[in-house]
Short mmCIF file of C-alpha atoms in Angstrom, two decimals:
data_model
loop_
_atom_site.label_atom_id
_atom_site.label_comp_id
_atom_site.label_asym_id
_atom_site.label_seq_id
_atom_site.Cartn_x
_atom_site.Cartn_y
_atom_site.Cartn_z
CA MET D 1 -47.18 -46.43 -23.99
CA ALA D 2 -46.84 -47.91 -20.43
CA ILE D 3 -49.86 -47.15 -18.10
CA SER D 4 -50.70 -47.47 -14.57
CA ASN D 5 -53.81 -48.95 -13.32
CA PHE D 6 -54.78 -45.64 -11.59
CA THR D 7 -54.16 -43.65 -14.98
CA LEU D 8 -55.89 -46.32 -17.01
CA ASN D 9 -58.96 -46.00 -14.71
CA LYS D 10 -59.22 -42.14 -15.33
CA ILE D 11 -59.09 -42.68 -19.00
CA TYR D 12 -61.66 -45.44 -18.60
CA LEU D 13 -64.10 -43.27 -16.77
CA HIS D 14 -63.65 -40.52 -19.44
CA TYR D 15 -64.45 -42.98 -22.39
CA LYS D 16 -67.06 -44.77 -20.68
CA ASN D 17 -70.19 -42.66 -21.48
CA LYS D 18 -68.73 -42.00 -24.97
CA LEU D 19 -68.78 -45.92 -25.90
CA GLU D 20 -71.83 -46.85 -24.32
CA GLY D 21 -74.74 -47.24 -26.98
CA VAL D 22 -72.33 -46.81 -29.85
CA LYS D 23 -72.37 -49.24 -32.95
CA ILE D 24 -69.35 -50.77 -34.16
CA SER D 25 -69.43 -50.58 -37.94
CA LYS D 26 -66.19 -52.46 -38.82
CA ILE D 27 -63.27 -54.15 -36.92
CA VAL D 28 -59.76 -53.94 -38.84
CA LYS D 29 -56.45 -55.06 -38.07
CA ILE D 30 -53.46 -52.37 -37.62
CA SER D 31 -50.73 -54.85 -36.60
CA ASP D 32 -50.19 -58.23 -35.01
CA TYR D 33 -51.20 -56.60 -31.64
CA ASP D 34 -53.34 -53.69 -32.51
CA PHE D 35 -57.05 -53.52 -33.57
CA SER D 36 -59.57 -50.80 -34.61
CA PHE D 37 -63.17 -50.77 -33.81
CA ILE D 38 -64.62 -48.14 -36.13
CA LEU D 39 -67.48 -46.53 -34.66
CA PHE D 40 -70.80 -45.11 -35.88
CA SER D 41 -70.29 -41.62 -34.35
CA LYS D 42 -70.65 -37.84 -35.30
CA LYS D 43 -66.75 -37.75 -35.15
CA GLN D 44 -66.06 -40.91 -37.06
CA GLU D 45 -63.98 -42.14 -34.18
CA SER D 46 -62.55 -45.48 -33.72
CA LEU D 47 -61.76 -47.46 -30.57
CA ILE D 48 -58.10 -48.46 -30.75
CA ILE D 49 -56.93 -51.53 -28.70
CA SER D 50 -53.33 -52.20 -28.66
CA LEU D 51 -52.07 -55.37 -26.92
CA GLU D 52 -48.31 -54.95 -27.30
CA PRO D 53 -46.46 -57.04 -24.61
CA LEU D 54 -44.70 -53.99 -23.42
CA HIS D 55 -47.11 -51.00 -23.90
CA PRO D 56 -50.71 -52.14 -24.19
CA TYR D 57 -53.25 -49.30 -24.58
CA PHE D 58 -57.04 -48.39 -25.06
CA LEU D 59 -58.02 -45.06 -26.53
CA MET D 60 -60.59 -43.45 -28.79
CA SER D 61 -59.21 -41.76 -31.80
CA SER D 62 -60.37 -39.78 -35.02
CA SER D 63 -57.09 -40.29 -36.74
CA TYR D 64 -56.64 -42.60 -39.71
CA PHE D 65 -54.39 -45.74 -39.26
CA LYS D 66 -52.87 -47.74 -42.04
CA THR D 67 -54.58 -51.35 -41.75
CA LEU D 68 -53.57 -54.66 -42.78
CA ASN D 69 -55.43 -56.66 -45.35
CA GLU D 70 -54.43 -59.90 -43.89
CA THR D 71 -56.55 -61.51 -41.15
CA ASN D 72 -56.17 -64.46 -38.84
CA THR D 73 -58.61 -66.83 -36.83
CA PHE D 74 -58.82 -64.30 -33.85
CA VAL D 75 -59.72 -61.27 -36.17
CA THR D 76 -62.38 -63.33 -38.09
CA THR D 77 -63.80 -64.27 -34.62
CA LEU D 78 -63.73 -60.61 -33.45
CA LYS D 79 -65.65 -59.69 -36.68
CA LYS D 80 -68.14 -62.61 -36.21
CA TYR D 81 -69.20 -61.62 -32.58
CA PHE D 82 -68.63 -57.87 -32.55
CA GLU D 83 -68.93 -56.26 -35.96
CA ASN D 84 -72.31 -54.38 -36.39
CA GLY D 85 -72.83 -54.81 -32.63
CA VAL D 86 -73.76 -51.96 -30.14
CA ILE D 87 -71.59 -51.47 -27.14
CA LYS D 88 -74.21 -51.91 -24.11
CA LYS D 89 -71.67 -51.61 -21.38
CA VAL D 90 -68.17 -50.73 -20.39
CA SER D 91 -66.57 -51.63 -17.15
CA LYS D 92 -63.17 -52.14 -15.79
CA ILE D 93 -61.88 -54.33 -12.92
CA ASP D 94 -61.39 -51.71 -10.02
CA ASN D 95 -57.86 -52.91 -9.16
CA ASP D 96 -56.47 -54.37 -12.34
CA ARG D 97 -55.75 -53.29 -15.83
CA ILE D 98 -58.74 -55.24 -17.36
CA ILE D 99 -61.40 -53.57 -19.64
CA ILE D 100 -64.78 -55.44 -20.30
CA LEU D 101 -66.80 -54.46 -23.36
CA GLU D 102 -70.37 -55.91 -23.19
CA ILE D 103 -71.66 -55.87 -26.93
CA LYS D 104 -75.03 -56.96 -28.12
CA LYS D 105 -75.35 -57.97 -31.84
CA ILE D 106 -78.21 -59.14 -33.99
CA THR D 107 -77.19 -62.10 -36.18
CA GLN D 108 -77.90 -62.68 -39.82
CA THR D 109 -80.73 -65.23 -38.43
CA TYR D 110 -82.25 -62.19 -36.44
CA GLN D 111 -81.07 -63.67 -33.18
CA THR D 112 -79.96 -61.23 -30.58
CA ILE D 113 -76.90 -62.39 -28.81
CA THR D 114 -74.79 -60.51 -26.17
CA ASN D 115 -70.96 -61.43 -25.53
CA LYS D 116 -68.14 -59.71 -23.86
CA LEU D 117 -64.65 -58.64 -25.02
CA ILE D 118 -62.25 -58.77 -22.11
CA LEU D 119 -59.08 -56.74 -22.50
CA GLU D 120 -56.13 -57.70 -20.29
CA LEU D 121 -53.92 -54.50 -20.70
CA ILE D 122 -51.20 -55.88 -18.32
CA PRO D 123 -47.62 -55.62 -19.51
CA HIS D 124 -45.98 -59.07 -20.42
CA ARG D 125 -49.41 -60.76 -20.20
CA THR D 126 -51.41 -58.84 -22.60
CA ASN D 127 -54.67 -60.79 -24.08
CA ALA D 128 -58.22 -60.26 -25.49
CA ILE D 129 -60.67 -62.81 -24.71
CA ILE D 130 -64.32 -63.34 -25.99
CA VAL D 131 -66.80 -64.73 -23.39
CA ASP D 132 -70.46 -65.31 -23.51
CA GLU D 133 -72.93 -63.65 -21.10
CA ASN D 134 -72.08 -66.36 -18.45
CA ASP D 135 -68.48 -65.73 -18.82
CA VAL D 136 -67.43 -69.04 -20.82
CA ILE D 137 -64.56 -68.55 -22.96
CA ILE D 138 -65.34 -68.62 -26.59
CA SER D 139 -61.94 -67.59 -28.17
CA ALA D 140 -58.90 -65.58 -27.24
CA MET D 141 -55.95 -63.99 -28.82
CA LYS D 142 -53.83 -66.22 -26.79
CA LEU D 143 -55.03 -69.55 -25.52
CA SER D 144 -53.50 -71.29 -22.79
CA SER D 145 -50.88 -73.86 -24.06
CA SER D 146 -51.20 -76.08 -20.81
CA LEU D 147 -54.30 -77.19 -18.95
CA ASP D 148 -52.04 -76.92 -15.90
CA GLU D 149 -51.96 -73.01 -16.10
CA THR D 150 -53.16 -71.09 -12.99
CA ASN D 151 -55.25 -68.49 -15.26
CA LEU D 152 -56.45 -71.08 -17.70
CA ILE D 153 -57.48 -69.62 -20.94
CA ALA D 154 -59.32 -72.24 -22.92
CA ARG D 155 -62.55 -72.59 -25.00
CA GLY D 156 -65.47 -73.75 -22.90
CA VAL D 157 -63.84 -72.88 -19.74
CA HIS D 158 -65.15 -70.17 -17.23
CA TYR D 159 -63.13 -67.08 -17.37
CA ILE D 160 -61.77 -66.34 -13.77
CA TYR D 161 -61.54 -62.68 -12.83
CA PRO D 162 -58.65 -61.46 -10.73
CA SER D 163 -59.00 -61.40 -7.13
CA ASN D 164 -60.03 -57.98 -5.89
CA GLU D 165 -56.89 -56.93 -4.26
CA ASP D 166 -57.22 -53.12 -3.38
CA LYS D 167 -55.08 -51.04 -5.68
CA SER D 168 -56.71 -47.64 -5.33
CA ILE D 169 -54.41 -44.76 -4.19
CA THR D 170 -55.78 -42.99 -1.19
CA MET D 171 -54.35 -40.36 1.21
CA ASP D 172 -53.69 -43.37 3.72
CA ASP D 173 -51.14 -45.03 1.44
CA THR D 174 -47.31 -45.30 2.53
CA LEU D 175 -44.55 -45.47 0.31
CA GLU D 176 -44.40 -49.24 0.74
CA THR D 177 -48.11 -49.67 -0.19
CA LEU D 178 -47.68 -47.32 -3.10
CA LYS D 179 -45.04 -49.61 -4.83
CA SER D 180 -47.76 -52.27 -5.98
CA LYS D 181 -50.10 -49.15 -7.21
CA ILE D 182 -48.10 -47.11 -9.38
CA GLY D 183 -45.31 -47.46 -12.08
CA LEU D 184 -41.53 -47.42 -11.39
CA THR D 185 -41.06 -44.05 -13.08
CA LEU D 186 -43.71 -42.24 -10.72
CA TYR D 187 -42.45 -44.39 -7.64
CA LYS D 188 -38.76 -43.00 -8.21
CA ASP D 189 -40.02 -39.35 -8.75
CA ILE D 190 -42.10 -39.69 -5.51
CA LEU D 191 -38.77 -40.59 -3.76
CA TYR D 192 -36.99 -37.62 -5.28
CA ARG D 193 -39.57 -35.25 -4.21
CA ILE D 194 -39.56 -36.38 -0.81
CA GLU D 195 -35.77 -36.16 -0.74
CA LYS D 196 -36.26 -32.60 -1.94
CA GLY D 197 -38.37 -31.58 1.24
CA GLU D 198 -42.00 -32.36 0.02
CA THR D 199 -44.43 -34.41 2.12
CA LEU D 200 -45.93 -37.92 1.05
CA LYS D 201 -49.28 -36.62 2.17
CA ASP D 202 -49.11 -33.46 -0.28
CA ILE D 203 -47.94 -35.68 -3.10
CA LEU D 204 -50.76 -37.99 -2.65
CA SER D 205 -53.29 -35.17 -2.64
CA GLU D 206 -51.93 -34.07 -6.04
CA ILE D 207 -52.05 -37.73 -7.22
CA VAL D 208 -55.69 -38.07 -6.14
CA THR D 209 -57.05 -34.89 -7.40
CA SER D 210 -55.17 -34.46 -10.62
CA ASP D 211 -57.06 -34.25 -13.83
CA LYS D 212 -54.26 -33.98 -16.30
CA TYR D 213 -52.23 -36.23 -18.28
CA TYR D 214 -48.38 -36.27 -19.01
CA VAL D 215 -46.09 -38.23 -21.16
CA TYR D 216 -42.57 -39.38 -20.40
CA LYS D 217 -40.96 -41.60 -23.21
CA ASN D 218 -43.34 -44.25 -23.57
CA ASP D 219 -45.08 -43.86 -20.07
CA ILE D 220 -48.53 -41.98 -19.86
CA LEU D 221 -48.95 -40.37 -16.32
CA SER D 222 -51.57 -38.53 -14.37
CA ILE D 223 -49.12 -36.52 -12.40
CA LYS D 224 -46.18 -34.24 -13.56
CA LEU D 225 -42.65 -35.55 -12.97
CA HIS D 226 -40.22 -33.38 -10.99
CA SER D 227 -36.95 -35.35 -11.64
CA LEU D 228 -37.57 -36.05 -15.29
CA PRO D 229 -38.68 -34.09 -18.36
CA CYS D 230 -42.30 -34.73 -19.29
CA ILE D 231 -44.94 -33.03 -21.34
CA GLU D 232 -48.39 -32.19 -20.42
CA ILE D 233 -50.86 -33.59 -22.85
CA THR D 234 -54.61 -34.27 -23.52
CA LEU D 235 -56.44 -37.37 -24.33
CA ASP D 236 -56.48 -36.53 -28.03
CA GLU D 237 -52.88 -35.75 -27.87
CA ILE D 238 -52.12 -39.23 -26.59
CA SER D 239 -54.02 -40.41 -29.75
CA LYS D 240 -51.64 -38.62 -31.79
CA ILE D 241 -48.64 -40.10 -29.99
CA TYR D 242 -50.06 -43.52 -30.76
CA GLU D 243 -50.80 -42.68 -34.21
CA GLN D 244 -47.00 -41.59 -34.55
CA LYS D 245 -46.08 -45.00 -32.84
CA GLU D 246 -48.20 -46.82 -35.46
CA ASN D 247 -46.85 -44.87 -38.29
CA ASP D 248 -43.06 -45.58 -37.20
CA LYS D 249 -44.10 -49.24 -36.77
CA TYR D 250 -45.65 -49.38 -40.01
CA LYS D 251 -42.69 -47.67 -41.64
CA LYS D 252 -40.38 -50.20 -40.16
CA ASP D 253 -42.31 -53.04 -41.19
CA HIS D 254 -43.11 -51.98 -44.82
CA TYR D 255 -39.83 -49.93 -45.59
CA ASP D 256 -37.35 -52.17 -43.90
CA LEU D 257 -35.37 -51.95 -47.21
CA VAL D 258 -34.94 -48.31 -47.08
CA PHE D 259 -33.91 -48.56 -43.37
CA HIS D 260 -31.39 -51.36 -44.02
CA LEU D 261 -30.02 -49.70 -47.28
CA VAL D 262 -29.23 -46.38 -45.68
CA LYS D 263 -27.73 -48.07 -42.54
CA HIS D 264 -25.58 -50.36 -44.76
CA LYS D 265 -24.50 -47.65 -47.28
CA LEU D 266 -23.54 -45.25 -44.45
CA LYS D 267 -21.44 -47.77 -42.65
CA GLY D 268 -19.66 -49.09 -45.63
CA LEU D 269 -19.11 -45.38 -47.06
CA ARG D 270 -17.64 -44.24 -43.71
CA ASN D 271 -15.33 -47.19 -43.52
CA LYS D 272 -14.30 -46.47 -47.09
CA VAL D 273 -13.15 -42.94 -46.31
CA VAL D 274 -11.13 -44.11 -43.40
CA ASN D 275 -9.27 -46.62 -45.81
CA LEU D 276 -8.99 -43.74 -48.54
CA GLU D 277 -7.41 -41.58 -45.71
CA LYS D 278 -4.99 -44.39 -44.87
CA ASP D 279 -3.98 -44.84 -48.53
CA TYR D 280 -3.66 -41.10 -48.94
CA GLN D 281 -1.31 -40.83 -46.08
CA LYS D 282 0.93 -43.71 -47.75
CA SER D 283 0.94 -41.91 -50.86
CA LEU D 284 1.67 -38.65 -49.22
CA ASP D 285 4.79 -40.38 -47.48
CA LYS D 286 6.26 -40.70 -50.99
CA LYS D 287 6.14 -36.94 -51.88
CA ASP D 288 9.83 -36.55 -51.17
CA TYR D 289 10.84 -39.37 -53.58
CA VAL D 290 11.93 -36.99 -56.35
CA GLU D 291 14.54 -35.31 -54.01
CA ILE D 292 15.69 -38.83 -52.99
CA GLY D 293 16.07 -39.71 -56.75
CA ASN D 294 18.12 -36.50 -57.64
CA LEU D 295 20.24 -37.28 -54.49
CA LEU D 296 21.02 -40.68 -55.77
CA TYR D 297 21.94 -39.44 -59.19
CA MET D 298 24.28 -36.74 -57.66
CA ASN D 299 26.15 -39.15 -55.36
CA GLN D 300 27.05 -42.17 -57.71
CA ASP D 301 30.65 -41.82 -56.89
CA SER D 302 30.06 -42.92 -53.28
CA TYR D 303 27.99 -45.93 -54.19
CA VAL D 304 29.32 -49.41 -53.31
CA LYS D 305 27.74 -51.96 -55.72
CA GLY D 306 25.40 -54.49 -53.99
CA SER D 307 24.68 -52.06 -50.89
CA LYS D 308 21.36 -52.04 -49.62
CA GLU D 309 21.43 -48.45 -48.18
CA ILE D 310 23.47 -45.22 -48.82
CA GLU D 311 24.01 -42.23 -46.37
CA ILE D 312 24.04 -38.92 -48.02
CA ASP D 313 24.38 -35.78 -46.09
CA GLY D 314 23.38 -37.84 -42.79
CA ARG D 315 20.18 -39.17 -44.59
CA LYS D 316 20.09 -42.97 -44.87
CA ILE D 317 18.36 -44.28 -48.20
CA GLN D 318 17.11 -47.75 -48.60
CA LEU D 319 18.26 -49.30 -51.96
CA ASP D 320 17.58 -52.41 -54.06
CA GLU D 321 21.07 -54.17 -53.79
CA LYS D 322 20.19 -55.81 -57.35
CA LEU D 323 19.89 -52.48 -58.96
CA SER D 324 22.62 -49.89 -59.80
CA LEU D 325 22.27 -46.48 -58.18
CA SER D 326 20.76 -44.82 -61.13
CA GLU D 327 18.16 -47.57 -61.40
CA ASN D 328 17.36 -47.19 -57.89
CA ALA D 329 16.88 -43.53 -58.49
CA ASN D 330 14.66 -44.13 -61.35
CA LYS D 331 12.66 -46.67 -59.09
CA TYR D 332 12.20 -43.73 -56.68
CA PHE D 333 11.05 -41.42 -59.53
CA LYS D 334 8.62 -43.93 -60.79
CA GLN D 335 7.24 -44.33 -57.21
CA TYR D 336 6.91 -40.88 -57.10
CA GLN D 337 4.87 -40.41 -60.16
CA LYS D 338 2.61 -43.27 -59.15
CA SER D 339 1.97 -41.92 -55.68
CA LYS D 340 1.28 -38.31 -57.37
CA LYS D 341 -1.44 -40.09 -59.63
CA ALA D 342 -2.68 -41.82 -56.56
CA LEU D 343 -2.99 -38.92 -54.52
CA GLU D 344 -5.11 -37.31 -57.10
CA GLU D 345 -7.30 -40.32 -57.63
CA LEU D 346 -7.65 -40.71 -53.91
CA GLU D 347 -8.77 -37.07 -53.52
CA LYS D 348 -11.51 -37.56 -56.28
CA GLN D 349 -12.56 -40.89 -54.45
CA LYS D 350 -12.85 -39.28 -51.09
CA ALA D 351 -14.75 -36.40 -52.41
CA LEU D 352 -17.03 -38.58 -54.41
CA THR D 353 -17.50 -40.92 -51.36
CA LEU D 354 -18.20 -37.89 -48.91
CA GLN D 355 -20.78 -36.56 -51.43
CA LYS D 356 -22.56 -40.04 -51.09
CA ILE D 357 -22.31 -39.96 -47.36
CA ASP D 358 -23.98 -36.54 -47.49
CA PHE D 359 -26.62 -37.81 -49.55
CA PHE D 360 -27.42 -40.95 -47.27
CA GLU D 361 -27.40 -38.60 -44.23
CA LYS D 362 -29.82 -36.29 -45.66
CA ILE D 363 -32.00 -39.45 -46.42
CA GLU D 364 -31.42 -40.88 -42.74
CA ASN D 365 -32.72 -37.37 -41.60
CA GLN D 366 -35.75 -37.20 -43.65
CA ILE D 367 -37.03 -40.83 -42.89
CA SER D 368 -36.87 -39.95 -39.15
CA PHE D 369 -39.99 -37.56 -39.72
CA ALA D 370 -41.23 -38.88 -42.98
CA SER D 371 -44.90 -39.92 -43.10
CA ILE D 372 -46.07 -42.85 -45.39
CA SER D 373 -46.53 -40.61 -48.42
CA ASP D 374 -43.17 -38.77 -47.59
CA MET D 375 -41.63 -42.33 -47.64
CA GLU D 376 -42.65 -42.83 -51.17
CA ASP D 377 -41.00 -39.70 -52.17
CA ILE D 378 -37.80 -40.74 -50.60
CA ILE D 379 -37.86 -44.18 -52.43
CA TYR D 380 -38.50 -42.49 -55.78
CA GLU D 381 -35.23 -40.39 -55.20
CA LEU D 382 -33.29 -43.66 -54.12
CA LYS D 383 -34.61 -45.12 -57.54
CA GLN D 384 -33.85 -42.02 -59.35
CA ASN D 385 -30.23 -42.31 -58.10
CA GLY D 386 -30.12 -45.97 -58.93
CA TYR D 387 -29.97 -47.35 -55.14
CA ILE D 388 -33.29 -49.08 -55.47
CA LYS D 389 -34.25 -50.83 -58.63
CA ASP D 390 -37.39 -49.46 -60.24
CA THR D 391 -39.43 -52.73 -60.99
CA SER D 392 -42.83 -50.73 -62.01
CA LYS D 393 -44.03 -51.13 -65.36
CA LYS D 394 -45.27 -48.21 -67.35
CA LYS D 395 -48.89 -48.84 -68.84
CA HIS D 396 -48.28 -46.31 -71.40
CA PRO D 397 -44.40 -45.68 -71.94
CA SER D 398 -45.16 -43.07 -74.57
CA LYS D 399 -46.93 -41.04 -72.05
CA LYS D 400 -44.84 -39.09 -69.49
CA GLN D 401 -46.42 -39.15 -66.06
CA GLU D 402 -45.45 -36.36 -63.75
CA LYS D 403 -45.06 -37.37 -60.30
CA VAL D 404 -46.82 -35.12 -57.65
CA PHE D 405 -44.84 -34.25 -54.48
CA ASN D 406 -46.90 -32.85 -51.61
CA PRO D 407 -45.04 -30.59 -49.09
CA HIS D 408 -46.33 -30.07 -45.72
CA PHE D 409 -48.26 -26.92 -44.49
CA ILE D 410 -49.16 -25.16 -41.31
CA THR D 411 -50.67 -21.82 -40.28
CA ILE D 412 -48.90 -19.74 -37.70
CA ASP D 413 -50.23 -16.23 -36.68
CA GLY D 414 -52.34 -16.08 -39.97
CA TYR D 415 -49.34 -16.97 -42.07
CA LYS D 416 -49.05 -20.00 -44.28
CA ILE D 417 -45.84 -21.88 -43.81
CA GLY D 418 -44.70 -24.73 -46.00
CA PHE D 419 -41.89 -27.34 -45.38
CA GLY D 420 -40.53 -30.37 -47.13
CA LEU D 421 -39.75 -33.76 -45.65
CA SER D 422 -37.97 -35.16 -48.86
CA SER D 423 -35.74 -33.61 -51.46
CA TYR D 424 -38.36 -33.45 -54.25
CA GLN D 425 -40.93 -31.77 -51.86
CA ASN D 426 -37.98 -29.14 -50.98
CA GLU D 427 -37.37 -28.63 -54.65
CA PHE D 428 -41.17 -28.26 -55.51
CA LEU D 429 -41.84 -26.12 -52.63
CA THR D 430 -39.07 -23.62 -53.14
CA PHE D 431 -38.95 -23.31 -57.00
CA THR D 432 -42.65 -24.12 -57.90
CA LEU D 433 -44.82 -22.94 -55.09
CA ALA D 434 -42.82 -20.07 -53.57
CA SER D 435 -42.87 -16.67 -54.88
CA LYS D 436 -39.80 -14.47 -55.47
CA ASP D 437 -40.49 -12.31 -52.27
CA ASP D 438 -41.52 -15.04 -49.98
CA TYR D 439 -39.09 -15.87 -46.91
CA PHE D 440 -36.86 -19.00 -47.17
CA PHE D 441 -35.27 -20.68 -44.30
CA HIS D 442 -32.65 -23.36 -43.78
CA ILE D 443 -30.49 -24.48 -41.07
CA LYS D 444 -26.89 -23.55 -41.26
CA ASP D 445 -24.32 -26.10 -42.41
CA VAL D 446 -26.41 -29.38 -41.75
CA HIS D 447 -29.17 -31.42 -43.66
CA GLY D 448 -32.55 -29.96 -43.05
CA PRO D 449 -35.88 -29.24 -44.71
CA HIS D 450 -36.56 -26.02 -46.99
CA VAL D 451 -38.88 -23.88 -45.05
CA ILE D 452 -40.99 -21.16 -46.84
CA ILE D 453 -43.17 -18.38 -45.16
CA PHE D 454 -45.56 -17.45 -48.18
CA SER D 455 -45.38 -13.76 -47.40
CA ASN D 456 -42.82 -10.84 -48.02
CA ASN D 457 -43.73 -9.27 -44.54
CA PRO D 458 -44.36 -12.08 -41.97
CA SER D 459 -44.80 -11.36 -38.14
CA GLU D 460 -41.96 -12.06 -35.73
CA GLU D 461 -43.86 -15.21 -34.30
CA ALA D 462 -44.21 -16.66 -37.97
CA ILE D 463 -40.38 -16.06 -38.43
CA LEU D 464 -39.38 -17.62 -35.20
CA PHE D 465 -41.79 -20.56 -35.72
CA ALA D 466 -40.30 -21.10 -39.22
CA SER D 467 -36.81 -21.06 -37.80
CA GLU D 468 -37.70 -23.81 -35.19
CA ILE D 469 -39.14 -25.88 -37.86
CA ALA D 470 -35.84 -25.66 -39.60
CA ILE D 471 -34.08 -26.71 -36.60
CA TYR D 472 -36.36 -29.46 -35.45
CA LEU D 473 -36.63 -31.23 -38.69
CA ALA D 474 -32.91 -31.20 -38.81
CA ASN D 475 -32.92 -33.32 -35.68
CA LYS D 476 -31.39 -30.53 -33.60
CA GLU D 477 -32.28 -28.84 -30.40
CA SER D 478 -30.71 -25.46 -31.27
CA GLY D 479 -28.56 -23.68 -33.96
CA GLU D 480 -28.40 -21.18 -36.56
CA VAL D 481 -30.98 -20.71 -39.46
CA TYR D 482 -30.42 -19.03 -42.72
CA LEU D 483 -33.13 -16.55 -43.84
CA ALA D 484 -33.19 -15.34 -47.23
CA ASP D 485 -35.61 -13.91 -49.88
CA LYS D 486 -36.60 -16.70 -52.22
CA LYS D 487 -35.46 -14.70 -55.22
CA ASP D 488 -31.77 -14.95 -53.82
CA VAL D 489 -31.90 -18.75 -53.64
CA LYS D 490 -30.61 -20.75 -56.60
CA LYS D 491 -30.57 -24.31 -57.65
CA LEU D 492 -27.41 -26.31 -57.46
CA PRO D 493 -27.39 -28.05 -60.99
CA GLY D 494 -28.03 -31.77 -60.87
CA GLN D 495 -28.82 -31.86 -57.19
CA ILE D 496 -32.32 -32.05 -56.32
CA GLY D 497 -33.36 -30.13 -53.12
CA LYS D 498 -29.65 -28.57 -53.02
CA VAL D 499 -29.48 -24.60 -53.07
CA THR D 500 -27.02 -21.82 -52.70
CA PHE D 501 -27.67 -18.13 -51.62
CA ASN D 502 -25.36 -15.15 -51.00
CA LYS D 503 -27.60 -12.67 -49.57
CA TYR D 504 -29.08 -13.69 -46.10
CA GLN D 505 -29.58 -13.11 -42.38
CA THR D 506 -28.90 -15.54 -39.50
CA ILE D 507 -31.24 -16.37 -36.82
CA SER D 508 -30.03 -18.08 -33.72
CA ILE D 509 -32.16 -20.52 -31.97
CA SER D 510 -30.91 -21.48 -28.46
CA LYS D 511 -33.92 -23.73 -27.80
CA ILE D 512 -37.19 -24.88 -29.54
CA ARG D 513 -40.31 -24.15 -27.71
CA GLU D 514 -42.25 -27.05 -26.44
CA SER D 515 -45.43 -25.50 -27.94
CA THR D 516 -43.66 -25.47 -31.49
CA ILE D 517 -42.82 -29.13 -31.02
CA ARG D 518 -46.39 -30.00 -29.96
CA LYS D 519 -47.90 -27.98 -32.98
CA LEU D 520 -45.72 -29.68 -35.31
CA LYS D 521 -46.24 -33.11 -34.10
CA GLU D 522 -49.97 -32.49 -34.62
CA ASN D 523 -49.44 -31.75 -38.21
CA LEU D 524 -46.80 -34.16 -39.17
#
């Protein structure tokens, strides 16, 4: 998540008082660039430090993040100097994206030490540097590779703070001075607004006084964009965005096999359909070979031995000059019979291939929203279908262990709504948890989740929200949704999560509300 110095300064001021005086209970590694300082606080919050080269960030979060058991020298050093320490002071370089944590700790030998953690949250040159009270470098995530570097980061060397170039935004700024103070996205938006007739003075006033946050793609902004779609968020919601980003990264790192398998299978199966259709057309071109064979039998008197072709009723027919006319006729009959069988087989193969494409497209859609536990359910289905080898060893082969599937739930307008993010979750939700008079929803004609309202008389808001879930989790922005009583929904034999129904209503959704998307993201 890219962030300007101006926006980071607002966030820093918001967190400063919350962090000062708080004890760090544990330091854990989330990824190669991300760390969590778990804090002793009423809300069990963590300080998340992201040093990703493109999207560095600094936030407080009460969310749970998957952590890595592995460690490295820098993480060990972080633990040594800061774990069980108290954050005495949080400061920021006024005109740069550098946060400084001053942390006091009592060592195992009862010595009190105070050191600083300097966080350089600068895109393309992120770093975390540990220094002592006199700013002498103890360690760093990235040490300089050469002593000739301008900003030398080496053990035993004094850390040099950046020059105090004024990057604060004021009412006296011009378009030229703003270039180095704000991100490119916001700068382009200001140009757009000026072209539309707004004055720079009014825009600057809005920037300086704004107390809100907005997100556009990976950018966190402190002013609403007018030229591009952006969503207003709170600091807590920024934490949710980060959590989703970390979950996506974790999924990619730990479930790469699944992503690769689905991508590879879909590519191969789609190519197979193209080739099957070509073969089908070739066989289809031979459907009139019976008629050709009959014509040859009926016109043997006009045949000249050794001819490579014969013309009958204005139609030229190719011949094998080594064969008699009757033998050529039999050859055409045989090719017809062969093509007839081929057509039947090709139709079967195409239907089977399309069924497999349908399966993997469903999996592809599911993994785009799946949490870590959902991914395990998806892997279970791939194993059940033989696409991933099940290498797990049963401790008690004689005992059948039932796997538990956990659908997702949300309460809207007082009504409980459930939805599945895997085929087994859908199956369990609809045919185990739902009652016969509950409301069932599914997007029309494409892959999507089962959605259940656990009521036989829900409110209009609950029905609308459930319909929007069915659309959103199918990766669509609009569409039609089937609404049926659960009692009218029947399983398709042998196909987990697949259903059929004859009695239903159709609800049309032209656009999913932003409030629905936000609520769903909070609960996924």
